PDB file of C-alpha atoms (C1' of nucleotides) in Angstrom:
ATOM      1  CA  MET R   1       0.000   0.000   0.000  1.00 94.00           C
ATOM      2  CA  ASN R   2       1.240   3.452  -0.901  1.00 96.00           C
ATOM      3  CA  ILE R   3       1.459   6.417   1.423  1.00 97.00           C
ATOM      4  CA  GLN R   4      -1.889   7.901   0.531  1.00 97.00           C
ATOM      5  CA  GLY R   5      -3.605   4.618   1.245  1.00 96.00           C
ATOM      6  CA  ALA R   6      -1.795   4.404   4.579  1.00 97.00           C
ATOM      7  CA  SER R   7      -2.864   7.943   5.299  1.00 97.00           C
ATOM      8  CA  GLU R   8      -6.492   7.116   4.676  1.00 96.00           C
ATOM      9  CA  LYS R   9      -6.340   3.891   6.705  1.00 95.00           C
ATOM     10  CA  THR R  10      -4.719   5.502   9.721  1.00 96.00           C
ATOM     11  CA  GLY R  11      -6.086   9.013   9.592  1.00 96.00           C
ATOM     12  CA  LEU R  12      -2.543  10.396   9.675  1.00 97.00           C
ATOM     13  CA  PRO R  13      -1.484  12.933   7.037  1.00 97.00           C
ATOM     14  CA  ALA R  14       1.086  11.621   4.547  1.00 97.00           C
ATOM     15  CA  LYS R  15       3.441  14.330   5.768  1.00 97.00           C
ATOM     16  CA  THR R  16       3.217  12.988   9.283  1.00 97.00           C
ATOM     17  CA  ILE R  17       3.872   9.441   8.137  1.00 98.00           C
ATOM     18  CA  ARG R  18       7.009  10.548   6.306  1.00 97.00           C
ATOM     19  CA  TYR R  19       8.048  12.419   9.411  1.00 97.00           C
ATOM     20  CA  TYR R  20       7.583   9.308  11.545  1.00 98.00           C
ATOM     21  CA  GLU R  21       9.817   7.377   9.193  1.00 97.00           C
ATOM     22  CA  ASP R  22      12.328  10.202   9.283  1.00 96.00           C
ATOM     23  CA  ILE R  23      12.672  10.035  13.051  1.00 96.00           C
ATOM     24  CA  GLY R  24      12.778   6.253  13.004  1.00 96.00           C
ATOM     25  CA  LEU R  25       9.381   5.362  14.426  1.00 97.00           C
ATOM     26  CA  ILE R  26       8.532   3.170  11.438  1.00 97.00           C
ATOM     27  CA  GLN R  27      10.565   1.555   8.666  1.00 97.00           C
ATOM     28  CA  PRO R  28       8.375   0.868   5.660  1.00 97.00           C
ATOM     29  CA  ASP R  29       9.896  -0.967   2.696  1.00 97.00           C
ATOM     30  CA  ARG R  30      10.593   0.738  -0.592  1.00 96.00           C
ATOM     31  CA  ALA R  31       9.412  -0.406  -3.997  1.00 95.00           C
ATOM     32  CA  ALA R  32      11.815  -0.422  -6.957  1.00 94.00           C
ATOM     33  CA  ASN R  33      10.637   3.042  -7.942  1.00 94.00           C
ATOM     34  CA  GLY R  34      11.422   4.443  -4.494  1.00 95.00           C
ATOM     35  CA  TYR R  35       7.814   4.580  -3.332  1.00 97.00           C
ATOM     36  CA  ARG R  36       7.180   3.543   0.256  1.00 98.00           C
ATOM     37  CA  HIS R  37       5.305   0.297   0.705  1.00 97.00           C
ATOM     38  CA  PHE R  38       3.310  -0.116   3.896  1.00 97.00           C
ATOM     39  CA  SER R  39       2.816  -3.628   5.217  1.00 97.00           C
ATOM     40  CA  THR R  40       0.008  -4.667   7.536  1.00 96.00           C
ATOM     41  CA  ARG R  41       2.426  -4.368  10.422  1.00 96.00           C
ATOM     42  CA  ASP R  42       3.397  -0.852   9.353  1.00 97.00           C
ATOM     43  CA  LEU R  43      -0.257   0.108   9.222  1.00 97.00           C
ATOM     44  CA  HIS R  44      -0.801  -1.428  12.613  1.00 96.00           C
ATOM     45  CA  ASN R  45       2.086   0.524  14.103  1.00 97.00           C
ATOM     46  CA  LEU R  46       0.879   3.732  12.512  1.00 97.00           C
ATOM     47  CA  THR R  47      -2.546   3.220  13.998  1.00 97.00           C
ATOM     48  CA  PHE R  48      -0.918   2.581  17.369  1.00 98.00           C
ATOM     49  CA  LEU R  49       1.006   5.830  17.020  1.00 98.00           C
ATOM     50  CA  ALA R  50      -2.066   7.767  15.962  1.00 97.00           C
ATOM     51  CA  ARG R  51      -3.965   6.578  18.997  1.00 97.00           C
ATOM     52  CA  ALA R  52      -1.090   7.229  21.391  1.00 98.00           C
ATOM     53  CA  ARG R  53      -0.628  10.737  19.991  1.00 98.00           C
ATOM     54  CA  ALA R  54      -4.366  11.340  20.314  1.00 97.00           C
ATOM     55  CA  LEU R  55      -3.982  10.546  24.015  1.00 97.00           C
ATOM     56  CA  GLY R  56      -1.363  13.247  24.210  1.00 97.00           C
ATOM     57  CA  PHE R  57       1.749  11.086  24.573  1.00 98.00           C
ATOM     58  CA  THR R  58       4.892  12.798  23.309  1.00 97.00           C
ATOM     59  CA  ILE R  59       6.721  11.337  20.346  1.00 97.00           C
ATOM     60  CA  GLU R  60       9.411  10.003  22.667  1.00 97.00           C
ATOM     61  CA  ASP R  61       6.780   8.335  24.839  1.00 97.00           C
ATOM     62  CA  CYS R  62       5.315   6.873  21.678  1.00 98.00           C
ATOM     63  CA  ARG R  63       8.700   5.532  20.700  1.00 97.00           C
ATOM     64  CA  ALA R  64       9.053   3.835  24.050  1.00 97.00           C
ATOM     65  CA  LEU R  65       5.492   2.513  24.014  1.00 97.00           C
ATOM     66  CA  LEU R  66       5.844   1.147  20.508  1.00 97.00           C
ATOM     67  CA  GLY R  67       9.068  -0.560  21.541  1.00 97.00           C
ATOM     68  CA  LEU R  68       7.278  -2.185  24.455  1.00 97.00           C
ATOM     69  CA  TYR R  69       4.348  -3.068  22.247  1.00 96.00           C
ATOM     70  CA  GLU R  70       6.641  -5.053  20.013  1.00 94.00           C
ATOM     71  CA  ASP R  71       8.594  -6.576  22.878  1.00 96.00           C
ATOM     72  CA  GLU R  72       7.052  -9.906  23.877  1.00 93.00           C
ATOM     73  CA  SER R  73       9.114 -10.001  27.069  1.00 95.00           C
ATOM     74  CA  ARG R  74       8.075  -6.587  28.334  1.00 96.00           C
ATOM     75  CA  ALA R  75       6.946  -5.901  31.871  1.00 96.00           C
ATOM     76  CA  SER R  76       3.603  -4.116  31.964  1.00 96.00           C
ATOM     77  CA  ALA R  77       5.003  -2.048  34.849  1.00 97.00           C
ATOM     78  CA  GLU R  78       7.096  -0.123  32.358  1.00 97.00           C
ATOM     79  CA  VAL R  79       4.064   0.759  30.307  1.00 97.00           C
ATOM     80  CA  LYS R  80       2.109   1.729  33.378  1.00 97.00           C
ATOM     81  CA  THR R  81       4.882   4.008  34.597  1.00 97.00           C
ATOM     82  CA  ILE R  82       4.929   5.928  31.328  1.00 97.00           C
ATOM     83  CA  ALA R  83       1.160   6.228  31.289  1.00 97.00           C
ATOM     84  CA  GLN R  84       0.993   7.332  34.904  1.00 97.00           C
ATOM     85  CA  LYS R  85       3.564  10.076  34.431  1.00 96.00           C
ATOM     86  CA  HIS R  86       1.685  11.292  31.410  1.00 97.00           C
ATOM     87  CA  LEU R  87      -1.574  11.210  33.313  1.00 97.00           C
ATOM     88  CA  GLN R  88      -0.055  13.339  36.053  1.00 96.00           C
ATOM     89  CA  ALA R  89       1.242  15.828  33.502  1.00 96.00           C
ATOM     90  CA  ILE R  90      -2.218  16.073  31.979  1.00 97.00           C
ATOM     91  CA  GLU R  91      -3.814  16.595  35.362  1.00 97.00           C
ATOM     92  CA  GLU R  92      -1.383  19.363  36.141  1.00 96.00           C
ATOM     93  CA  LYS R  93      -2.108  21.030  32.845  1.00 97.00           C
ATOM     94  CA  ILE R  94      -5.821  20.826  33.492  1.00 97.00           C
ATOM     95  CA  ARG R  95      -5.369  22.490  36.866  1.00 97.00           C
ATOM     96  CA  ASP R  96      -3.305  25.275  35.325  1.00 97.00           C
ATOM     97  CA  LEU R  97      -5.883  25.871  32.629  1.00 98.00           C
ATOM     98  CA  GLN R  98      -8.720  25.860  35.135  1.00 97.00           C
ATOM     99  CA  THR R  99      -6.971  28.549  37.138  1.00 97.00           C
ATOM    100  CA  MET R 100      -6.614  30.635  33.996  1.00 97.00           C
ATOM    101  CA  ARG R 101     -10.211  30.007  33.076  1.00 97.00           C
ATOM    102  CA  GLU R 102     -11.504  31.225  36.397  1.00 97.00           C
ATOM    103  CA  THR R 103      -9.511  34.411  36.321  1.00 97.00           C
ATOM    104  CA  LEU R 104     -10.343  35.088  32.689  1.00 97.00           C
ATOM    105  CA  SER R 105     -13.976  34.303  33.154  1.00 98.00           C
ATOM    106  CA  ASP R 106     -14.229  36.796  36.011  1.00 97.00           C
ATOM    107  CA  LEU R 107     -12.478  39.460  33.977  1.00 97.00           C
ATOM    108  CA  VAL R 108     -14.605  38.911  30.891  1.00 97.00           C
ATOM    109  CA  THR R 109     -17.763  39.083  32.965  1.00 97.00           C
ATOM    110  CA  SER R 110     -16.720  42.316  34.611  1.00 96.00           C
ATOM    111  CA  CYS R 111     -15.881  44.085  31.343  1.00 96.00           C
ATOM    112  CA  HIS R 112     -18.660  46.098  29.763  1.00 95.00           C
ATOM    113  CA  GLY R 113     -17.385  45.555  26.255  1.00 93.00           C
ATOM    114  CA  ASP R 114     -18.653  48.855  24.936  1.00 93.00           C
ATOM    115  CA  ASN R 115     -17.006  51.716  23.071  1.00 95.00           C
ATOM    116  CA  ARG R 116     -15.590  53.363  26.166  1.00 95.00           C
ATOM    117  CA  PRO R 117     -11.998  52.842  27.244  1.00 95.00           C
ATOM    118  CA  ASP R 118     -12.610  51.716  30.839  1.00 95.00           C
ATOM    119  CA  CYS R 119     -11.706  48.067  31.066  1.00 96.00           C
ATOM    120  CA  PRO R 120     -11.222  45.882  34.132  1.00 97.00           C
ATOM    121  CA  ILE R 121      -9.339  43.353  32.025  1.00 97.00           C
ATOM    122  CA  LEU R 122      -6.604  45.839  31.189  1.00 97.00           C
ATOM    123  CA  SER R 123      -6.673  47.212  34.709  1.00 96.00           C
ATOM    124  CA  ASP R 124      -6.024  43.752  36.043  1.00 96.00           C
ATOM    125  CA  LEU R 125      -3.252  43.012  33.586  1.00 96.00           C
ATOM    126  CA  GLY R 126      -1.726  46.368  34.361  1.00 91.00           C
ATOM    127  CA  GLY R 127      -1.409  45.366  37.976  1.00 82.00           C
ATOM    128  CA  SER R 128      -4.196  47.293  39.689  1.00 74.00           C
ATOM    129  CA  SER R 129      -6.014  45.192  42.222  1.00 51.00           C
ATOM    130  CA  ARG R 130      -9.310  45.781  40.407  1.00 41.00           C
ATOM    131  CA  ASP R 131     -11.068  48.267  38.125  1.00 37.00           C
TER     132      ASP R 131
ATOM    133  CA  MET A   1      17.666  49.935  35.495  1.00 95.00           C
ATOM    134  CA  ASN A   2      19.634  47.193  33.753  1.00 96.00           C
ATOM    135  CA  ILE A   3      18.216  43.993  32.399  1.00 97.00           C
ATOM    136  CA  GLN A   4      18.896  41.888  35.450  1.00 97.00           C
ATOM    137  CA  GLY A   5      17.086  44.381  37.629  1.00 97.00           C
ATOM    138  CA  ALA A   6      14.165  44.358  35.226  1.00 97.00           C
ATOM    139  CA  SER A   7      14.211  40.588  35.304  1.00 97.00           C
ATOM    140  CA  GLU A   8      14.005  40.547  39.088  1.00 96.00           C
ATOM    141  CA  LYS A   9      11.274  43.193  39.177  1.00 96.00           C
ATOM    142  CA  THR A  10       9.084  41.470  36.621  1.00 96.00           C
ATOM    143  CA  GLY A  11       9.888  37.824  37.171  1.00 96.00           C
ATOM    144  CA  LEU A  12      10.729  37.455  33.482  1.00 97.00           C
ATOM    145  CA  PRO A  13      14.075  35.896  32.515  1.00 97.00           C
ATOM    146  CA  ALA A  14      16.519  38.322  30.894  1.00 97.00           C
ATOM    147  CA  LYS A  15      16.423  36.120  27.799  1.00 97.00           C
ATOM    148  CA  THR A  16      12.703  36.616  27.544  1.00 97.00           C
ATOM    149  CA  ILE A  17      12.986  40.381  27.947  1.00 98.00           C
ATOM    150  CA  ARG A  18      15.532  40.539  25.121  1.00 97.00           C
ATOM    151  CA  TYR A  19      13.221  38.404  23.036  1.00 97.00           C
ATOM    152  CA  TYR A  20      10.322  40.758  23.682  1.00 98.00           C
ATOM    153  CA  GLU A  21      12.432  43.653  22.510  1.00 97.00           C
ATOM    154  CA  ASP A  22      13.495  41.654  19.480  1.00 96.00           C
ATOM    155  CA  ILE A  23       9.917  41.115  18.364  1.00 96.00           C
ATOM    156  CA  GLY A  24       9.007  44.704  19.083  1.00 96.00           C
ATOM    157  CA  LEU A  25       6.869  44.347  22.207  1.00 97.00           C
ATOM    158  CA  ILE A  26       9.009  46.810  24.153  1.00 97.00           C
ATOM    159  CA  GLN A  27      11.540  49.471  23.185  1.00 97.00           C
ATOM    160  CA  PRO A  28      13.868  50.150  26.094  1.00 97.00           C
ATOM    161  CA  ASP A  29      16.456  52.909  25.694  1.00 97.00           C
ATOM    162  CA  ARG A  30      20.135  52.173  25.392  1.00 97.00           C
ATOM    163  CA  ALA A  31      22.878  53.670  27.533  1.00 96.00           C
ATOM    164  CA  ALA A  32      26.085  54.945  25.905  1.00 95.00           C
ATOM    165  CA  ASN A  33      27.722  51.567  26.479  1.00 95.00           C
ATOM    166  CA  GLY A  34      24.956  49.729  24.648  1.00 95.00           C
ATOM    167  CA  TYR A  35      23.296  48.404  27.793  1.00 97.00           C
ATOM    168  CA  ARG A  36      19.505  48.446  27.832  1.00 98.00           C
ATOM    169  CA  HIS A  37      17.944  50.917  30.215  1.00 97.00           C
ATOM    170  CA  PHE A  38      14.467  50.101  31.510  1.00 97.00           C
ATOM    171  CA  SER A  39      12.218  53.001  32.447  1.00 97.00           C
ATOM    172  CA  THR A  40       9.291  52.763  34.822  1.00 96.00           C
ATOM    173  CA  ARG A  41       7.021  52.507  31.831  1.00 96.00           C
ATOM    174  CA  ASP A  42       9.101  49.669  30.376  1.00 97.00           C
ATOM    175  CA  LEU A  43       8.879  47.834  33.671  1.00 97.00           C
ATOM    176  CA  HIS A  44       5.157  48.422  33.764  1.00 96.00           C
ATOM    177  CA  ASN A  45       4.731  47.049  30.256  1.00 97.00           C
ATOM    178  CA  LEU A  46       6.874  44.029  31.053  1.00 98.00           C
ATOM    179  CA  THR A  47       4.768  43.302  34.096  1.00 97.00           C
ATOM    180  CA  PHE A  48       1.671  43.614  31.945  1.00 98.00           C
ATOM    181  CA  LEU A  49       3.147  41.148  29.478  1.00 98.00           C
ATOM    182  CA  ALA A  50       4.153  38.742  32.205  1.00 98.00           C
ATOM    183  CA  ARG A  51       0.639  38.712  33.600  1.00 97.00           C
ATOM    184  CA  ALA A  52      -0.991  38.359  30.184  1.00 98.00           C
ATOM    185  CA  ARG A  53       1.342  35.485  29.295  1.00 98.00           C
ATOM    186  CA  ALA A  54       0.583  33.856  32.638  1.00 97.00           C
ATOM    187  CA  LEU A  55      -3.077  33.922  31.644  1.00 97.00           C
ATOM    188  CA  GLY A  56      -2.131  32.038  28.501  1.00 97.00           C
ATOM    189  CA  PHE A  57      -2.531  34.799  25.943  1.00 98.00           C
ATOM    190  CA  THR A  58      -0.376  34.316  22.864  1.00 97.00           C
ATOM    191  CA  ILE A  59       2.359  36.791  22.091  1.00 97.00           C
ATOM    192  CA  GLU A  60       0.236  38.259  19.311  1.00 97.00           C
ATOM    193  CA  ASP A  61      -2.693  38.674  21.692  1.00 97.00           C
ATOM    194  CA  CYS A  62      -0.294  40.328  24.116  1.00 98.00           C
ATOM    195  CA  ARG A  63       0.845  42.688  21.397  1.00 97.00           C
ATOM    196  CA  ALA A  64      -2.753  43.676  20.698  1.00 97.00           C
ATOM    197  CA  LEU A  65      -3.632  43.974  24.377  1.00 97.00           C
ATOM    198  CA  LEU A  66      -0.600  46.094  25.130  1.00 97.00           C
ATOM    199  CA  GLY A  67      -1.504  48.335  22.207  1.00 97.00           C
ATOM    200  CA  LEU A  68      -4.993  48.767  23.618  1.00 97.00           C
ATOM    201  CA  TYR A  69      -3.600  49.296  27.094  1.00 96.00           C
ATOM    202  CA  GLU A  70      -1.621  52.250  25.835  1.00 94.00           C
ATOM    203  CA  ASP A  71      -4.442  53.597  23.692  1.00 96.00           C
ATOM    204  CA  GLU A  72      -6.503  56.081  25.674  1.00 93.00           C
ATOM    205  CA  SER A  73      -9.226  56.059  23.034  1.00 95.00           C
ATOM    206  CA  ARG A  74      -9.709  52.299  22.964  1.00 96.00           C
ATOM    207  CA  ALA A  75     -13.075  50.604  23.096  1.00 96.00           C
ATOM    208  CA  SER A  76     -13.252  48.021  25.864  1.00 97.00           C
ATOM    209  CA  ALA A  77     -15.224  45.841  23.450  1.00 97.00           C
ATOM    210  CA  GLU A  78     -12.015  45.106  21.572  1.00 97.00           C
ATOM    211  CA  VAL A  79     -10.325  43.914  24.726  1.00 97.00           C
ATOM    212  CA  LYS A  80     -13.304  41.833  25.695  1.00 97.00           C
ATOM    213  CA  THR A  81     -13.424  40.152  22.290  1.00 97.00           C
ATOM    214  CA  ILE A  82      -9.799  39.062  22.543  1.00 97.00           C
ATOM    215  CA  ALA A  83     -10.295  37.793  26.072  1.00 97.00           C
ATOM    216  CA  GLN A  84     -13.477  35.934  25.187  1.00 97.00           C
ATOM    217  CA  LYS A  85     -11.880  34.146  22.265  1.00 96.00           C
ATOM    218  CA  HIS A  86      -8.994  33.144  24.445  1.00 97.00           C
ATOM    219  CA  LEU A  87     -11.352  31.952  27.145  1.00 97.00           C
ATOM    220  CA  GLN A  88     -13.145  29.766  24.634  1.00 96.00           C
ATOM    221  CA  ALA A  89      -9.879  28.311  23.411  1.00 96.00           C
ATOM    222  CA  ILE A  90      -8.909  27.488  26.994  1.00 97.00           C
ATOM    223  CA  GLU A  91     -12.244  25.853  27.656  1.00 97.00           C
ATOM    224  CA  GLU A  92     -11.862  23.718  24.566  1.00 96.00           C
ATOM    225  CA  LYS A  93      -8.399  22.666  25.609  1.00 97.00           C
ATOM    226  CA  ILE A  94      -9.662  21.743  29.046  1.00 97.00           C
ATOM    227  CA  ARG A  95     -12.359  19.570  27.515  1.00 97.00           C
ATOM    228  CA  ASP A  96      -9.820  17.825  25.279  1.00 97.00           C
ATOM    229  CA  LEU A  97      -7.521  17.172  28.190  1.00 97.00           C
ATOM    230  CA  GLN A  98     -10.356  15.886  30.335  1.00 97.00           C
ATOM    231  CA  THR A  99     -11.274  13.382  27.655  1.00 97.00           C
ATOM    232  CA  MET A 100      -7.685  12.195  27.549  1.00 97.00           C
ATOM    233  CA  ARG A 101      -7.537  12.045  31.313  1.00 97.00           C
ATOM    234  CA  GLU A 102     -10.596   9.849  31.562  1.00 97.00           C
ATOM    235  CA  THR A 103      -9.352   7.372  28.987  1.00 97.00           C
ATOM    236  CA  LEU A 104      -5.857   7.315  30.431  1.00 97.00           C
ATOM    237  CA  SER A 105      -7.103   6.998  33.957  1.00 97.00           C
ATOM    238  CA  ASP A 106      -9.186   3.970  33.028  1.00 97.00           C
ATOM    239  CA  LEU A 107      -6.261   2.373  31.251  1.00 97.00           C
ATOM    240  CA  VAL A 108      -3.818   2.993  34.070  1.00 97.00           C
ATOM    241  CA  THR A 109      -6.257   1.551  36.581  1.00 97.00           C
ATOM    242  CA  SER A 110      -6.784  -1.571  34.531  1.00 96.00           C
ATOM    243  CA  CYS A 111      -3.071  -2.304  34.087  1.00 96.00           C
ATOM    244  CA  HIS A 112      -1.501  -4.595  36.670  1.00 95.00           C
ATOM    245  CA  GLY A 113       1.895  -2.975  36.316  1.00 93.00           C
ATOM    246  CA  ASP A 114       3.819  -6.115  37.127  1.00 93.00           C
ATOM    247  CA  ASN A 115       6.628  -7.949  35.369  1.00 95.00           C
ATOM    248  CA  ARG A 116       4.357  -9.819  32.988  1.00 95.00           C
ATOM    249  CA  PRO A 117       3.792  -8.622  29.434  1.00 95.00           C
ATOM    250  CA  ASP A 118      -0.016  -8.505  29.445  1.00 95.00           C
ATOM    251  CA  CYS A 119      -1.073  -4.900  29.328  1.00 96.00           C
ATOM    252  CA  PRO A 120      -4.489  -3.382  28.647  1.00 97.00           C
ATOM    253  CA  ILE A 121      -2.870  -0.054  27.863  1.00 97.00           C
ATOM    254  CA  LEU A 122      -0.970  -1.496  24.935  1.00 97.00           C
ATOM    255  CA  SER A 123      -3.955  -3.575  23.914  1.00 96.00           C
ATOM    256  CA  ASP A 124      -6.039  -0.448  23.725  1.00 96.00           C
ATOM    257  CA  LEU A 125      -3.448   1.514  21.809  1.00 96.00           C
ATOM    258  CA  GLY A 126      -3.041  -1.431  19.468  1.00 91.00           C
ATOM    259  CA  GLY A 127      -6.682  -1.189  18.579  1.00 82.00           C
ATOM    260  CA  SER A 128      -8.257  -4.113  20.409  1.00 73.00           C
ATOM    261  CA  SER A 129     -11.538  -3.189  22.009  1.00 51.00           C
ATOM    262  CA  ARG A 130     -10.236  -4.285  25.401  1.00 41.00           C
ATOM    263  CA  ASP A 131      -7.673  -6.649  26.890  1.00 37.00           C
TER     264      ASP A 131
ATOM    265  C1'  DC T   1      45.766  45.645  36.247  1.00 69.71           C
ATOM    266  C1'  DT T   2      43.256  41.833  36.832  1.00 69.71           C
ATOM    267  C1'  DT T   3      39.167  39.321  38.268  1.00 69.71           C
ATOM    268  C1'  DG T   4      34.486  38.408  38.177  1.00 69.71           C
ATOM    269  C1'  DA T   5      30.069  39.876  37.358  1.00 69.71           C
ATOM    270  C1'  DC T   6      27.703  42.104  34.386  1.00 69.71           C
ATOM    271  C1'  DC T   7      26.239  43.186  29.483  1.00 69.71           C
ATOM    272  C1'  DT T   8      25.969  42.524  24.180  1.00 69.71           C
ATOM    273  C1'  DT T   9      24.861  39.902  19.647  1.00 69.71           C
ATOM    274  C1'  DC T  10      24.391  35.792  17.109  1.00 69.71           C
ATOM    275  C1'  DC T  11      23.532  30.931  16.261  1.00 69.71           C
ATOM    276  C1'  DT T  12      21.431  26.627  17.366  1.00 69.71           C
ATOM    277  C1'  DG T  13      17.902  23.659  19.328  1.00 69.71           C
ATOM    278  C1'  DT T  14      13.376  22.649  21.103  1.00 69.71           C
ATOM    279  C1'  DT T  15       8.101  19.966  19.551  1.00 69.71           C
ATOM    280  C1'  DA T  16       5.630  17.910  16.080  1.00 69.71           C
ATOM    281  C1'  DC T  17       4.671  18.770  12.471  1.00 69.71           C
ATOM    282  C1'  DT T  18       2.908  21.830   7.826  1.00 69.71           C
ATOM    283  C1'  DG T  19       3.602  24.095   3.389  1.00 69.71           C
ATOM    284  C1'  DG T  20       5.791  24.381  -0.722  1.00 69.71           C
ATOM    285  C1'  DA T  21       9.249  23.881  -4.435  1.00 69.71           C
ATOM    286  C1'  DA T  22      11.516  20.954  -7.798  1.00 69.71           C
ATOM    287  C1'  DG T  23      11.415  16.931  -9.946  1.00 69.71           C
ATOM    288  C1'  DG T  24      10.574  11.651 -10.877  1.00 69.71           C
ATOM    289  C1'  DT T  25       6.659   7.984 -11.877  1.00 69.71           C
ATOM    290  C1'  DC T  26       2.472   5.897 -13.177  1.00 69.71           C
ATOM    291  C1'  DT T  27      -1.933   5.357 -15.564  1.00 69.71           C
ATOM    292  C1'  DA T  28      -5.399   6.500 -18.734  1.00 69.71           C
ATOM    293  C1'  DT T  29      -6.696   8.507 -22.877  1.00 69.71           C
ATOM    294  C1'  DG T  30      -6.370  10.469 -27.683  1.00 69.71           C
TER     295       DG T  30
ATOM    296  C1'  DC F   1       3.511   7.340 -28.742  1.00 69.71           C
ATOM    297  C1'  DA F   2       2.595  11.588 -26.389  1.00 69.71           C
ATOM    298  C1'  DT F   3       0.696  13.870 -22.807  1.00 69.71           C
ATOM    299  C1'  DA F   4      -2.071  15.218 -18.806  1.00 69.71           C
ATOM    300  C1'  DG F   5      -3.025  14.618 -14.193  1.00 69.71           C
ATOM    301  C1'  DA F   6      -2.446  12.260 -10.109  1.00 69.71           C
ATOM    302  C1'  DC F   7       0.562  10.185  -7.696  1.00 69.71           C
ATOM    303  C1'  DC F   8       5.300   9.835  -5.438  1.00 69.71           C
ATOM    304  C1'  DT F   9      10.104  11.532  -3.880  1.00 69.71           C
ATOM    305  C1'  DT F  10      13.561  14.712  -1.258  1.00 69.71           C
ATOM    306  C1'  DC F  11      14.789  18.953   0.702  1.00 69.71           C
ATOM    307  C1'  DC F  12      14.206  23.550   2.675  1.00 69.71           C
ATOM    308  C1'  DA F  13      11.741  26.887   5.420  1.00 69.71           C
ATOM    309  C1'  DG F  14       8.504  28.186   8.928  1.00 69.71           C
ATOM    310  C1'  DT F  15       5.690  27.667  13.153  1.00 69.71           C
ATOM    311  C1'  DA F  16       5.547  29.388  19.117  1.00 69.71           C
ATOM    312  C1'  DA F  17       8.044  31.170  22.565  1.00 69.71           C
ATOM    313  C1'  DC F  18      11.620  30.966  24.154  1.00 69.71           C
ATOM    314  C1'  DA F  19      16.477  28.475  26.308  1.00 69.71           C
ATOM    315  C1'  DG F  20      21.354  27.423  26.022  1.00 69.71           C
ATOM    316  C1'  DG F  21      25.693  28.699  24.887  1.00 69.71           C
ATOM    317  C1'  DA F  22      29.660  30.860  22.465  1.00 69.71           C
ATOM    318  C1'  DA F  23      32.438  34.951  21.691  1.00 69.71           C
ATOM    319  C1'  DG F  24      33.399  39.187  23.123  1.00 69.71           C
ATOM    320  C1'  DG F  25      32.713  44.128  25.276  1.00 69.71           C
ATOM    321  C1'  DT F  26      32.144  46.757  30.015  1.00 69.71           C
ATOM    322  C1'  DC F  27      32.351  47.946  34.725  1.00 69.71           C
ATOM    323  C1'  DA F  28      33.440  48.076  39.753  1.00 69.71           C
ATOM    324  C1'  DA F  29      36.404  46.432  43.324  1.00 69.71           C
ATOM    325  C1'  DG F  30      40.673  45.207  45.189  1.00 69.71           C
TER     326       DG F  30
END
DNA sequence: CTTGACCTTCCTGTTACTGGAAGGTCTATG
DNA sequence: CATAGACCTTCCAGTAACAGGAAGGTCAAG
């Protein structure tokens, strides 16, 4: 299967698939004309990568996870450790964003949004305690 | 005030302050020796930027907000529009992360994390409906 | 006059791609 | 057989918002 077919099967852009080969995540064969040929296993790995990326794992996490996926003698503890760290990172990010949301939401609510210059949002950013 | 002083006053790394000058967010004076000199207004603007960045605004949003901050004839509606869009983007990101968190949390819980290879996390990523 | 703490500019690297240029290949049709 | 259009290839540049580091100028103290 050519790259466009692989793209459609996996949902990954062709550009991304080439990039994944570039950084050594996959190693598809080449036809005589230089075109990449994707085996079932390649497609499987690409799908794995797409799903892992969709869960927010970094490329390096994906590399490790894919290695474990293909390692019959793995210990599931290794996988769990990676996933747990990632989960913690996500939870931290959520907390950060929620803090921002609360502040922003308050500011947006308090701003009249008319054609006059008075603006509690700018006042807050400028360091005044409040409008 | 030199750059290190400005850094300490604003909490921004000196590198970041130089970067902000580079992209035209601030225009500190230069002393005869080439050193940057930060006026009270510069420090004020840097603090504004630091706070806006801490709320997750992009640099380009910050540029627009700072412009409005310094524009006595602004309409607060412009500020509010920027803030509202940003708030929506944050809320969307939170939702995305929460979806990831739920999936990941389930997977982590279901994985034994021992020295055996069986792993529902990998099974899920690999596309099986469940271990 | 030297040492160490400042300051400067410039270049590279980061993350995970995306866009685009220049050019080779394949297939269908006239 | 020629050609058009849809593929494919590699390579280069750009994105966001800086961080790290090299090479070199400046300043205050001893």
